[in-house]
Each structure stands twice: as C-alpha cells, then as structure tokens.
C-alpha cells in the first residue's frame, strides 16, 4: 500500500523556461518542481507542434536541454512522460546533468552554453 509520503514533494513554481528539442527552442511554463524533476507545459502557438511532434522527437532521444533563467539552472533532462491536458501538452522531466548557479551576468547570454566533449585531431601544416 502506497502512502502520500512515498511520493517526492512537489512545489508550485510559476516560472518560465526554455527547452531545446528537435533542433528548436520552445518556451515552456513550469507547473511544479521537485528535487527529481519538473512538470512543464509547452507554450507553442504553432499548429505543427502537437503530441505527435513530441512523440516523433522522443523516438530520436528522450534527453533534451533546459534552461531556467529565474533559477539560474541549466542542463539536460529526460522526458519521462508526455500528456495532454485540454489543449496543452504537459511534459514530465527528470533531471540528469544539471549546472546550478549559472552566472548569466558574467557572459551576458540569454541561454546557457552546453559543455560537450568530442574526440578530434589537430593537424599542423608547416610550409617553408
């Protein structure tokens, strides 16, 4: 038997965020947040962004990037659930690789810069 204490506590947080999914930035509204993740509502007035759009991008990857400017929080989240509530799309996101206390004043960017490592080669061409 499950009790109310088994579920992590969620606080309402009326805030805005940006997610990067499908090679596009999408504005979202944060419905609530917990220590494990958050629930967001997709704010899009485009007709082609619907639940089918979300599921097609989930076939590629469930990991997306997120930026919460008010909380100075950025990183990667995993989409664990996508639902429809009326005309709105709700996404349940679980924190994976997050950077806390992003100093937006230092670099004056509107969004964060993602740290990625790649294997590469440096070619040195010496011409006499």
PDB file of N, CA and C in Angstrom, residues 48-117:
ATOM      1  N   UNK A  48       1.944  22.910 -35.972  1.00  0.00           N
ATOM      2  CA  UNK A  48       2.644  21.648 -36.169  1.00  0.00           C
ATOM      3  C   UNK A  48       3.243  21.077 -34.886  1.00  0.00           C
ATOM      4  N   UNK A  49       3.213  21.835 -33.792  1.00  0.00           N
ATOM      5  CA  UNK A  49       3.720  21.335 -32.508  1.00  0.00           C
ATOM      6  C   UNK A  49       2.535  20.764 -31.732  1.00  0.00           C
ATOM      7  N   UNK A  50       2.424  19.432 -31.792  1.00  0.00           N
ATOM      8  CA  UNK A  50       1.356  18.731 -31.093  1.00  0.00           C
ATOM      9  C   UNK A  50       1.958  17.505 -30.412  1.00  0.00           C
ATOM     10  N   UNK A  51       1.124  16.662 -29.864  1.00  0.00           N
ATOM     11  CA  UNK A  51       1.624  15.488 -29.139  1.00  0.00           C
ATOM     12  C   UNK A  51       2.357  14.529 -30.077  1.00  0.00           C
ATOM     13  N   UNK A  52       1.936  14.478 -31.335  1.00  0.00           N
ATOM     14  CA  UNK A  52       2.621  13.633 -32.319  1.00  0.00           C
ATOM     15  C   UNK A  52       4.034  14.163 -32.580  1.00  0.00           C
ATOM     16  N   UNK A  53       4.193  15.479 -32.617  1.00  0.00           N
ATOM     17  CA  UNK A  53       5.503  16.117 -32.764  1.00  0.00           C
ATOM     18  C   UNK A  53       6.422  15.701 -31.616  1.00  0.00           C
ATOM     19  N   UNK A  54       5.879  15.718 -30.395  1.00  0.00           N
ATOM     20  CA  UNK A  54       6.663  15.329 -29.215  1.00  0.00           C
ATOM     21  C   UNK A  54       7.099  13.861 -29.310  1.00  0.00           C
ATOM     22  N   UNK A  55       6.159  12.981 -29.629  1.00  0.00           N
ATOM     23  CA  UNK A  55       6.490  11.555 -29.689  1.00  0.00           C
ATOM     24  C   UNK A  55       7.462  11.240 -30.820  1.00  0.00           C
ATOM     25  N   UNK A  56       7.393  11.968 -31.930  1.00  0.00           N
ATOM     26  CA  UNK A  56       8.366  11.760 -33.009  1.00  0.00           C
ATOM     27  C   UNK A  56       9.771  12.139 -32.555  1.00  0.00           C
ATOM     28  N   UNK A  57       9.907  13.176 -31.763  1.00  0.00           N
ATOM     29  CA  UNK A  57      11.219  13.555 -31.260  1.00  0.00           C
ATOM     30  C   UNK A  57      11.679  12.642 -30.134  1.00  0.00           C
ATOM     31  N   UNK A  58      10.751  12.015 -29.427  1.00  0.00           N
ATOM     32  CA  UNK A  58      11.132  11.044 -28.402  1.00  0.00           C
ATOM     33  C   UNK A  58      11.700   9.768 -29.015  1.00  0.00           C
ATOM     34  N   UNK A  59      11.336   9.478 -30.270  1.00  0.00           N
ATOM     35  CA  UNK A  59      11.911   8.325 -30.955  1.00  0.00           C
ATOM     36  C   UNK A  59      13.406   8.519 -31.193  1.00  0.00           C
ATOM     37  N   UNK A  60      13.825   9.766 -31.383  1.00  0.00           N
ATOM     38  CA  UNK A  60      15.240  10.071 -31.597  1.00  0.00           C
ATOM     39  C   UNK A  60      15.993  10.023 -30.275  1.00  0.00           C
ATOM     40  N   UNK A  61      15.496  10.757 -29.280  1.00  0.00           N
ATOM     41  CA  UNK A  61      16.134  10.789 -27.971  1.00  0.00           C
ATOM     42  C   UNK A  61      15.155  11.320 -26.938  1.00  0.00           C
ATOM     43  N   UNK A  62      15.242  10.779 -25.732  1.00  0.00           N
ATOM     44  CA  UNK A  62      14.406  11.284 -24.643  1.00  0.00           C
ATOM     45  C   UNK A  62      15.106  12.383 -23.863  1.00  0.00           C
ATOM     46  N   UNK A  63      16.371  12.641 -24.170  1.00  0.00           N
ATOM     47  CA  UNK A  63      17.139  13.675 -23.492  1.00  0.00           C
ATOM     48  C   UNK A  63      16.999  15.000 -24.235  1.00  0.00           C
ATOM     49  N   UNK A  64      16.697  16.064 -23.481  1.00  0.00           N
ATOM     50  CA  UNK A  64      16.616  17.404 -24.053  1.00  0.00           C
ATOM     51  C   UNK A  64      17.347  18.367 -23.125  1.00  0.00           C
ATOM     52  N   UNK A  65      17.643  19.543 -23.644  1.00  0.00           N
ATOM     53  CA  UNK A  65      18.300  20.582 -22.857  1.00  0.00           C
ATOM     54  C   UNK A  65      17.252  21.538 -22.307  1.00  0.00           C
ATOM     55  N   UNK A  66      17.525  22.078 -21.127  1.00  0.00           N
ATOM     56  CA  UNK A  66      16.603  23.010 -20.487  1.00  0.00           C
ATOM     57  C   UNK A  66      17.379  24.161 -19.869  1.00  0.00           C
ATOM     58  N   UNK A  67      16.733  25.310 -19.803  1.00  0.00           N
ATOM     59  CA  UNK A  67      17.319  26.492 -19.174  1.00  0.00           C
ATOM     60  C   UNK A  67      16.221  27.211 -18.404  1.00  0.00           C
ATOM     61  N   UNK A  68      16.422  27.385 -17.105  1.00  0.00           N
ATOM     62  CA  UNK A  68      15.502  28.128 -16.239  1.00  0.00           C
ATOM     63  C   UNK A  68      16.209  29.402 -15.798  1.00  0.00           C
ATOM     64  N   UNK A  69      15.967  30.526 -16.487  1.00  0.00           N
ATOM     65  CA  UNK A  69      16.730  31.743 -16.190  1.00  0.00           C
ATOM     66  C   UNK A  69      16.482  32.301 -14.796  1.00  0.00           C
ATOM     67  N   UNK A  70      15.272  32.229 -14.280  1.00  0.00           N
ATOM     68  CA  UNK A  70      14.982  32.784 -12.958  1.00  0.00           C
ATOM     69  C   UNK A  70      15.686  32.024 -11.848  1.00  0.00           C
ATOM     70  N   UNK A  71      15.859  30.720 -12.022  1.00  0.00           N
ATOM     71  CA  UNK A  71      16.539  29.894 -11.021  1.00  0.00           C
ATOM     72  C   UNK A  71      18.031  29.749 -11.312  1.00  0.00           C
ATOM     73  N   UNK A  72      18.479  30.253 -12.453  1.00  0.00           N
ATOM     74  CA  UNK A  72      19.864  30.143 -12.890  1.00  0.00           C
ATOM     75  C   UNK A  72      20.300  28.682 -12.903  1.00  0.00           C
ATOM     76  N   UNK A  73      19.506  27.873 -13.606  1.00  0.00           N
ATOM     77  CA  UNK A  73      19.670  26.430 -13.663  1.00  0.00           C
ATOM     78  C   UNK A  73      19.649  26.012 -15.125  1.00  0.00           C
ATOM     79  N   UNK A  74      20.597  25.180 -15.540  1.00  0.00           N
ATOM     80  CA  UNK A  74      20.672  24.735 -16.923  1.00  0.00           C
ATOM     81  C   UNK A  74      21.220  23.328 -16.975  1.00  0.00           C
ATOM     82  N   UNK A  75      20.874  22.610 -18.045  1.00  0.00           N
ATOM     83  CA  UNK A  75      21.420  21.274 -18.219  1.00  0.00           C
ATOM     84  C   UNK A  75      20.530  20.375 -19.030  1.00  0.00           C
ATOM     85  N   UNK A  76      20.672  19.078 -18.776  1.00  0.00           N
ATOM     86  CA  UNK A  76      19.924  18.070 -19.516  1.00  0.00           C
ATOM     87  C   UNK A  76      18.858  17.442 -18.627  1.00  0.00           C
ATOM     88  N   UNK A  77      17.723  17.177 -19.237  1.00  0.00           N
ATOM     89  CA  UNK A  77      16.632  16.469 -18.567  1.00  0.00           C
ATOM     90  C   UNK A  77      16.160  15.352 -19.483  1.00  0.00           C
ATOM     91  N   UNK A  78      15.515  14.371 -18.892  1.00  0.00           N
ATOM     92  CA  UNK A  78      14.936  13.276 -19.661  1.00  0.00           C
ATOM     93  C   UNK A  78      13.426  13.379 -19.604  1.00  0.00           C
ATOM     94  N   UNK A  79      12.792  13.278 -20.759  1.00  0.00           N
ATOM     95  CA  UNK A  79      11.331  13.284 -20.799  1.00  0.00           C
ATOM     96  C   UNK A  79      10.861  11.897 -20.365  1.00  0.00           C
ATOM     97  N   UNK A  80      10.127  11.844 -19.262  1.00  0.00           N
ATOM     98  CA  UNK A  80       9.648  10.561 -18.758  1.00  0.00           C
ATOM     99  C   UNK A  80       8.155  10.373 -19.019  1.00  0.00           C
ATOM    100  N   UNK A  81       7.451  11.460 -19.331  1.00  0.00           N
ATOM    101  CA  UNK A  81       6.025  11.348 -19.626  1.00  0.00           C
ATOM    102  C   UNK A  81       5.594  12.567 -20.437  1.00  0.00           C
ATOM    103  N   UNK A  82       4.693  12.334 -21.396  1.00  0.00           N
ATOM    104  CA  UNK A  82       4.076  13.419 -22.160  1.00  0.00           C
ATOM    105  C   UNK A  82       2.581  13.176 -22.165  1.00  0.00           C
ATOM    106  N   UNK A  83       1.817  14.169 -21.742  1.00  0.00           N
ATOM    107  CA  UNK A  83       0.360  14.054 -21.637  1.00  0.00           C
ATOM    108  C   UNK A  83      -0.299  15.273 -22.255  1.00  0.00           C
ATOM    109  N   UNK A  84      -1.573  15.108 -22.554  1.00  0.00           N
ATOM    110  CA  UNK A  84      -2.401  16.226 -22.990  1.00  0.00           C
ATOM    111  C   UNK A  84      -3.333  16.593 -21.846  1.00  0.00           C
ATOM    112  N   UNK A  85      -3.447  17.887 -21.581  1.00  0.00           N
ATOM    113  CA  UNK A  85      -4.406  18.407 -20.604  1.00  0.00           C
ATOM    114  C   UNK A  85      -5.194  19.503 -21.318  1.00  0.00           C
ATOM    115  N   UNK A  86      -6.362  19.134 -21.813  1.00  0.00           N
ATOM    116  CA  UNK A  86      -7.117  20.064 -22.636  1.00  0.00           C
ATOM    117  C   UNK A  86      -6.386  20.276 -23.950  1.00  0.00           C
ATOM    118  N   UNK A  87      -6.048  21.518 -24.253  1.00  0.00           N
ATOM    119  CA  UNK A  87      -5.296  21.844 -25.463  1.00  0.00           C
ATOM    120  C   UNK A  87      -3.802  21.968 -25.216  1.00  0.00           C
ATOM    121  N   UNK A  88      -3.353  21.720 -23.992  1.00  0.00           N
ATOM    122  CA  UNK A  88      -1.952  21.930 -23.630  1.00  0.00           C
ATOM    123  C   UNK A  88      -1.210  20.600 -23.514  1.00  0.00           C
ATOM    124  N   UNK A  89       0.064  20.638 -23.872  1.00  0.00           N
ATOM    125  CA  UNK A  89       0.938  19.473 -23.740  1.00  0.00           C
ATOM    126  C   UNK A  89       1.743  19.624 -22.457  1.00  0.00           C
ATOM    127  N   UNK A  90       1.678  18.604 -21.606  1.00  0.00           N
ATOM    128  CA  UNK A  90       2.449  18.582 -20.362  1.00  0.00           C
ATOM    129  C   UNK A  90       3.589  17.584 -20.514  1.00  0.00           C
ATOM    130  N   UNK A  91       4.775  17.983 -20.082  1.00  0.00           N
ATOM    131  CA  UNK A  91       5.942  17.117 -20.122  1.00  0.00           C
ATOM    132  C   UNK A  91       6.487  16.943 -18.714  1.00  0.00           C
ATOM    133  N   UNK A  92       6.645  15.697 -18.299  1.00  0.00           N
ATOM    134  CA  UNK A  92       7.296  15.395 -17.025  1.00  0.00           C
ATOM    135  C   UNK A  92       8.773  15.170 -17.328  1.00  0.00           C
ATOM    136  N   UNK A  93       9.631  15.974 -16.708  1.00  0.00           N
ATOM    137  CA  UNK A  93      11.062  15.948 -16.983  1.00  0.00           C
ATOM    138  C   UNK A  93      11.828  15.550 -15.730  1.00  0.00           C
ATOM    139  N   UNK A  94      12.804  14.678 -15.904  1.00  0.00           N
ATOM    140  CA  UNK A  94      13.643  14.228 -14.794  1.00  0.00           C
ATOM    141  C   UNK A  94      15.049  14.779 -14.983  1.00  0.00           C
ATOM    142  N   UNK A  95      15.588  15.415 -13.931  1.00  0.00           N
ATOM    143  CA  UNK A  95      16.931  15.994 -14.004  1.00  0.00           C
ATOM    144  C   UNK A  95      17.969  14.906 -14.241  1.00  0.00           C
ATOM    145  N   UNK A  96      18.916  15.174 -15.148  1.00  0.00           N
ATOM    146  CA  UNK A  96      20.009  14.238 -15.408  1.00  0.00           C
ATOM    147  C   UNK A  96      21.367  14.882 -15.173  1.00  0.00           C
ATOM    148  N   UNK A  97      21.725  15.863 -15.960  1.00  0.00           N
ATOM    149  CA  UNK A  97      23.032  16.506 -15.858  1.00  0.00           C
ATOM    150  C   UNK A  97      22.789  18.003 -15.781  1.00  0.00           C
ATOM    151  N   UNK A  98      22.795  18.540 -14.566  1.00  0.00           N
ATOM    152  CA  UNK A  98      22.410  19.935 -14.365  1.00  0.00           C
ATOM    153  C   UNK A  98      23.587  20.757 -13.864  1.00  0.00           C
ATOM    154  N   UNK A  99      23.577  22.033 -14.250  1.00  0.00           N
ATOM    155  CA  UNK A  99      24.545  23.006 -13.752  1.00  0.00           C
ATOM    156  C   UNK A  99      23.769  24.033 -12.942  1.00  0.00           C
ATOM    157  N   UNK A 100      24.156  24.211 -11.687  1.00  0.00           N
ATOM    158  CA  UNK A 100      23.467  25.125 -10.792  1.00  0.00           C
ATOM    159  C   UNK A 100      24.208  26.451 -10.733  1.00  0.00           C
ATOM    160  N   UNK A 101      23.485  27.488 -10.415  1.00  0.00           N
ATOM    161  CA  UNK A 101      24.039  28.827 -10.224  1.00  0.00           C
ATOM    162  C   UNK A 101      24.787  29.312 -11.456  1.00  0.00           C
ATOM    163  N   UNK A 102      24.111  29.241 -12.599  1.00  0.00           N
ATOM    164  CA  UNK A 102      24.671  29.757 -13.850  1.00  0.00           C
ATOM    165  C   UNK A 102      24.819  31.265 -13.714  1.00  0.00           C
ATOM    166  N   UNK A 103      26.006  31.765 -13.955  1.00  0.00           N
ATOM    167  CA  UNK A 103      26.252  33.198 -13.804  1.00  0.00           C
ATOM    168  C   UNK A 103      25.949  33.904 -15.118  1.00  0.00           C
ATOM    169  N   UNK A 104      24.702  34.309 -15.279  1.00  0.00           N
ATOM    170  CA  UNK A 104      24.291  34.941 -16.532  1.00  0.00           C
ATOM    171  C   UNK A 104      24.891  36.331 -16.700  1.00  0.00           C
ATOM    172  N   UNK A 105      25.260  36.983 -15.634  1.00  0.00           N
ATOM    173  CA  UNK A 105      25.823  38.333 -15.748  1.00  0.00           C
ATOM    174  C   UNK A 105      27.253  38.301 -16.278  1.00  0.00           C
ATOM    175  N   UNK A 106      27.945  37.191 -16.022  1.00  0.00           N
ATOM    176  CA  UNK A 106      29.325  37.096 -16.460  1.00  0.00           C
ATOM    177  C   UNK A 106      29.429  37.041 -17.975  1.00  0.00           C
ATOM    178  N   UNK A 107      28.607  36.210 -18.608  1.00  0.00           N
ATOM    179  CA  UNK A 107      28.743  36.056 -20.050  1.00  0.00           C
ATOM    180  C   UNK A 107      27.632  36.739 -20.841  1.00  0.00           C
ATOM    181  N   UNK A 108      26.634  37.279 -20.191  1.00  0.00           N
ATOM    182  CA  UNK A 108      25.553  38.061 -20.807  1.00  0.00           C
ATOM    183  C   UNK A 108      24.843  37.304 -21.931  1.00  0.00           C
ATOM    184  N   UNK A 109      24.704  36.020 -21.774  1.00  0.00           N
ATOM    185  CA  UNK A 109      23.959  35.232 -22.758  1.00  0.00           C
ATOM    186  C   UNK A 109      22.525  35.098 -22.318  1.00  0.00           C
ATOM    187  N   UNK A 110      21.636  34.906 -23.285  1.00  0.00           N
ATOM    188  CA  UNK A 110      20.235  34.664 -22.961  1.00  0.00           C
ATOM    189  C   UNK A 110      20.021  33.201 -22.625  1.00  0.00           C
ATOM    190  N   UNK A 111      20.904  32.329 -23.091  1.00  0.00           N
ATOM    191  CA  UNK A 111      20.797  30.904 -22.804  1.00  0.00           C
ATOM    192  C   UNK A 111      22.183  30.394 -22.395  1.00  0.00           C
ATOM    193  N   UNK A 112      22.225  29.190 -21.889  1.00  0.00           N
ATOM    194  CA  UNK A 112      23.464  28.647 -21.381  1.00  0.00           C
ATOM    195  C   UNK A 112      24.291  28.052 -22.521  1.00  0.00           C
ATOM    196  N   UNK A 113      25.531  27.780 -22.228  1.00  0.00           N
ATOM    197  CA  UNK A 113      26.421  27.120 -23.178  1.00  0.00           C
ATOM    198  C   UNK A 113      26.660  25.712 -22.665  1.00  0.00           C
ATOM    199  N   UNK A 114      26.362  24.734 -23.503  1.00  0.00           N
ATOM    200  CA  UNK A 114      26.455  23.337 -23.100  1.00  0.00           C
ATOM    201  C   UNK A 114      27.890  22.839 -23.221  1.00  0.00           C
ATOM    202  N   UNK A 115      28.374  22.170 -22.184  1.00  0.00           N
ATOM    203  CA  UNK A 115      29.707  21.568 -22.221  1.00  0.00           C
ATOM    204  C   UNK A 115      29.611  20.210 -22.882  1.00  0.00           C
ATOM    205  N   UNK A 116      30.353  20.031 -23.968  1.00  0.00           N
ATOM    206  CA  UNK A 116      30.367  18.761 -24.683  1.00  0.00           C
ATOM    207  C   UNK A 116      31.809  18.409 -25.001  1.00  0.00           C
ATOM    208  N   UNK A 117      32.148  17.141 -24.929  1.00  0.00           N
ATOM    209  CA  UNK A 117      33.496  16.714 -25.282  1.00  0.00           C
ATOM    210  C   UNK A 117      33.444  15.851 -26.533  1.00  0.00           C
TER     211      UNK A 117
END
